[in-house]
PDB file of C-alpha atoms in Angstrom:
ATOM      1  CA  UNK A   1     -45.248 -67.424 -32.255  1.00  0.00           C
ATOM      2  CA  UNK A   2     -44.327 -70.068 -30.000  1.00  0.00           C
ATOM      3  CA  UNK A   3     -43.057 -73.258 -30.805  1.00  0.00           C
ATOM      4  CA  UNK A   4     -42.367 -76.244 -29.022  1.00  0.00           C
ATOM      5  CA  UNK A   5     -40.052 -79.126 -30.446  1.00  0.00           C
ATOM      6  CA  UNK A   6     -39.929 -82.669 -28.766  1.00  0.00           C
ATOM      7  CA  UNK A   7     -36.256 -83.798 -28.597  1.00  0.00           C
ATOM      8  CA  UNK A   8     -35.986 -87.169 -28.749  1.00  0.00           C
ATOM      9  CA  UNK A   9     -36.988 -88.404 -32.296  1.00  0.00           C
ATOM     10  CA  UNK A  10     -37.924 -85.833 -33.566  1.00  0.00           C
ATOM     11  CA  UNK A  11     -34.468 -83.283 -33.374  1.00  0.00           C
ATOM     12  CA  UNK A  12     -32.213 -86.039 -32.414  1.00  0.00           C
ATOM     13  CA  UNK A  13     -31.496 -90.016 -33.431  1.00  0.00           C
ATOM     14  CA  UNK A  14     -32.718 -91.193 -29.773  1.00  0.00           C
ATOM     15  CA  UNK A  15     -33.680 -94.226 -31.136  1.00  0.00           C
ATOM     16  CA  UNK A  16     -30.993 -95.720 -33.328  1.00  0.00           C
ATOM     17  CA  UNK A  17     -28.899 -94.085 -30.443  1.00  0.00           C
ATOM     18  CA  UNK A  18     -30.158 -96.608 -27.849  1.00  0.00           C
ATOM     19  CA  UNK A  19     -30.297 -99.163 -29.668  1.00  0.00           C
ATOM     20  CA  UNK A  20     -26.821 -99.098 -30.831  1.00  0.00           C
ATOM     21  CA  UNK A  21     -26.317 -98.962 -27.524  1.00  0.00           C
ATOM     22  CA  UNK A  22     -28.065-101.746 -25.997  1.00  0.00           C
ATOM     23  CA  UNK A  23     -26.570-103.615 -28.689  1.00  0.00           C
ATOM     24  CA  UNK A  24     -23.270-103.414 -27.624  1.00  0.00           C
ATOM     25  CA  UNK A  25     -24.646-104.397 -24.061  1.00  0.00           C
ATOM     26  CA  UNK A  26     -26.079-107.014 -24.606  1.00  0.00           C
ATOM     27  CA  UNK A  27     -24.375-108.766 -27.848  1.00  0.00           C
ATOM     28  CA  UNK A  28     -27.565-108.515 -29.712  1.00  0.00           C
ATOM     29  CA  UNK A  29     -26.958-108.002 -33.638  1.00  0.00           C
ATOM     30  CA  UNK A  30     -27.762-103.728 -34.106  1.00  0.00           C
ATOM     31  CA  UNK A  31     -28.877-104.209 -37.824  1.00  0.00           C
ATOM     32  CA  UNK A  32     -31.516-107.041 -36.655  1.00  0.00           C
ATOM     33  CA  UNK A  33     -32.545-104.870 -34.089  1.00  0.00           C
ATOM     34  CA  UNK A  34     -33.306-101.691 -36.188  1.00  0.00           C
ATOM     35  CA  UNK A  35     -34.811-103.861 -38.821  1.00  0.00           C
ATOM     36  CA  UNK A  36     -37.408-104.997 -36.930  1.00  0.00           C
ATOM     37  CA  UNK A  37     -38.617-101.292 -35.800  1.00  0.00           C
ATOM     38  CA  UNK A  38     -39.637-102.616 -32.653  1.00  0.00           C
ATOM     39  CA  UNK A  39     -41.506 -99.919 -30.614  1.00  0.00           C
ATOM     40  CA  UNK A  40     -39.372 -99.315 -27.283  1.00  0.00           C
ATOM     41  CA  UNK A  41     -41.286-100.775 -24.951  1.00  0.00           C
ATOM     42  CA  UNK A  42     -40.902-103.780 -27.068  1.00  0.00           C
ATOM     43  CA  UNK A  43     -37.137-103.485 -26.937  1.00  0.00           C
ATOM     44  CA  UNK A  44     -37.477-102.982 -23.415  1.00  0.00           C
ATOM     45  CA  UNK A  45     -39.572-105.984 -22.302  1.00  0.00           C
ATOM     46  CA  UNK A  46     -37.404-108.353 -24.375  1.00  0.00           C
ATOM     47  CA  UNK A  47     -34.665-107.317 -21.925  1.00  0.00           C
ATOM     48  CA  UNK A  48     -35.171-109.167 -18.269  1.00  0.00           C
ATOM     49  CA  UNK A  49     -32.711-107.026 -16.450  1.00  0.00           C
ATOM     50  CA  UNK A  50     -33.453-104.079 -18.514  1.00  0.00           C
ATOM     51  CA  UNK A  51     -35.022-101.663 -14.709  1.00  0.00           C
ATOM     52  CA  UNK A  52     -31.615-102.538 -13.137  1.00  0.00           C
ATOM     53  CA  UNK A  53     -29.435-100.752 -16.564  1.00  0.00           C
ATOM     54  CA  UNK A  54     -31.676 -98.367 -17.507  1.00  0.00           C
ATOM     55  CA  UNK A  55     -30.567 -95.399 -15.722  1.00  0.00           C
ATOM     56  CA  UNK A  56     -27.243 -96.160 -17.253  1.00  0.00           C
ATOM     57  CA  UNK A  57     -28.174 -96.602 -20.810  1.00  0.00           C
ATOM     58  CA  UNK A  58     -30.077 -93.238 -21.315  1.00  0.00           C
ATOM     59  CA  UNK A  59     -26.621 -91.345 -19.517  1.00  0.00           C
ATOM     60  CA  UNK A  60     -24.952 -93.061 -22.175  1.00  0.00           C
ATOM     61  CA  UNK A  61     -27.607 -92.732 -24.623  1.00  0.00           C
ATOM     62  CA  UNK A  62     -27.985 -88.546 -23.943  1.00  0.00           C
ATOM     63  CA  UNK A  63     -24.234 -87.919 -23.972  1.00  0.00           C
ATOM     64  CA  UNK A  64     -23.917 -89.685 -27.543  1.00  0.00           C
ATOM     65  CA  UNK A  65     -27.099 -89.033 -29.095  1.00  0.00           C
ATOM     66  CA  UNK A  66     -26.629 -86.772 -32.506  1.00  0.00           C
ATOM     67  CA  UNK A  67     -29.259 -84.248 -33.929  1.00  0.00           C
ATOM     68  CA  UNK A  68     -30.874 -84.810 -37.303  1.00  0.00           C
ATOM     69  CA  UNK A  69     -29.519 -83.312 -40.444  1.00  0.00           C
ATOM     70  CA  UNK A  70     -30.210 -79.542 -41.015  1.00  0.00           C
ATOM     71  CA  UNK A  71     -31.935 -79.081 -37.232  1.00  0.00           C
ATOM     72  CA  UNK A  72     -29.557 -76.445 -36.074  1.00  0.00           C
ATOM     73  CA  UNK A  73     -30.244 -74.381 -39.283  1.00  0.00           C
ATOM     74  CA  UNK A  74     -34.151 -74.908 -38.904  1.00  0.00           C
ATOM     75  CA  UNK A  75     -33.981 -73.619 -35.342  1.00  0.00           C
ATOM     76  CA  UNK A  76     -32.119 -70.810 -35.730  1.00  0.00           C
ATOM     77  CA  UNK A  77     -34.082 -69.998 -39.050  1.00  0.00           C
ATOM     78  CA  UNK A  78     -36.987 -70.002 -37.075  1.00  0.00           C
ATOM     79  CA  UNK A  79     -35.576 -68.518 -33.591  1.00  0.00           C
ATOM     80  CA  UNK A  80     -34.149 -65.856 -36.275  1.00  0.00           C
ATOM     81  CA  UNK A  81     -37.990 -65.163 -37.791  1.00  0.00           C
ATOM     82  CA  UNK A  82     -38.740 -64.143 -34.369  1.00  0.00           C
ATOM     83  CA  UNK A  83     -40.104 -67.237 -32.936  1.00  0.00           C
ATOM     84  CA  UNK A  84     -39.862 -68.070 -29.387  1.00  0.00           C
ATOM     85  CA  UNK A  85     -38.625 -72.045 -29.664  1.00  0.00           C
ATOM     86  CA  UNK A  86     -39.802 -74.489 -26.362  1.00  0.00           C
ATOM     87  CA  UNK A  87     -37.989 -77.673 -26.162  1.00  0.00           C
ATOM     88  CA  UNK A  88     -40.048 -80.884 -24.980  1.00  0.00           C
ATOM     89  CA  UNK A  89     -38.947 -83.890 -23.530  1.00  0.00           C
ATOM     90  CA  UNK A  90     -40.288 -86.033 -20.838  1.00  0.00           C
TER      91      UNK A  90
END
């Protein structure tokens, strides 16, 4: 069977990732921010300068971003079943 598996949010913490991160850019308070579950173009259009940074911030973003709990096992359990496993992203 094949499978395919969006990356970020689903296998990974993209979003508490970037935020963290565009916390610490801007000097915005990360717990308010992830309270409020804003959707990311919300994030993003509260952010004037946010077109000139953003190429920076998802380098930054993809070279810290962590995987969800138990995702490597899952995969491999399922790669291991004989299931041919597609990664998605955009």
């Amino acid at each position: 069977m094949n499978i395919g598996i969006d990356i970020d949010d689903t296998i990974t913490n993209t979003y508490e990732t970037l935020l963290t991160i565009i916390s610490m850019k801007y000097g915005l308070n990360h717990k308010k921010l992830i309270s409020k579950k804003l959707k990311y173009e919300e994030v993003y259009s509260k952010l004037d300068d946010f077109d000139l940074y953003k190429r920076d911030l998802f380098y930054m973003m993809a070279k810290s971003v962590t995987l969800k709990e138990n995702v490597v096992e899952v995969i491999n359990k399922l790669k291991n079943n004989g299931n041919n496993i597609v990664f998605i992203t955009a």
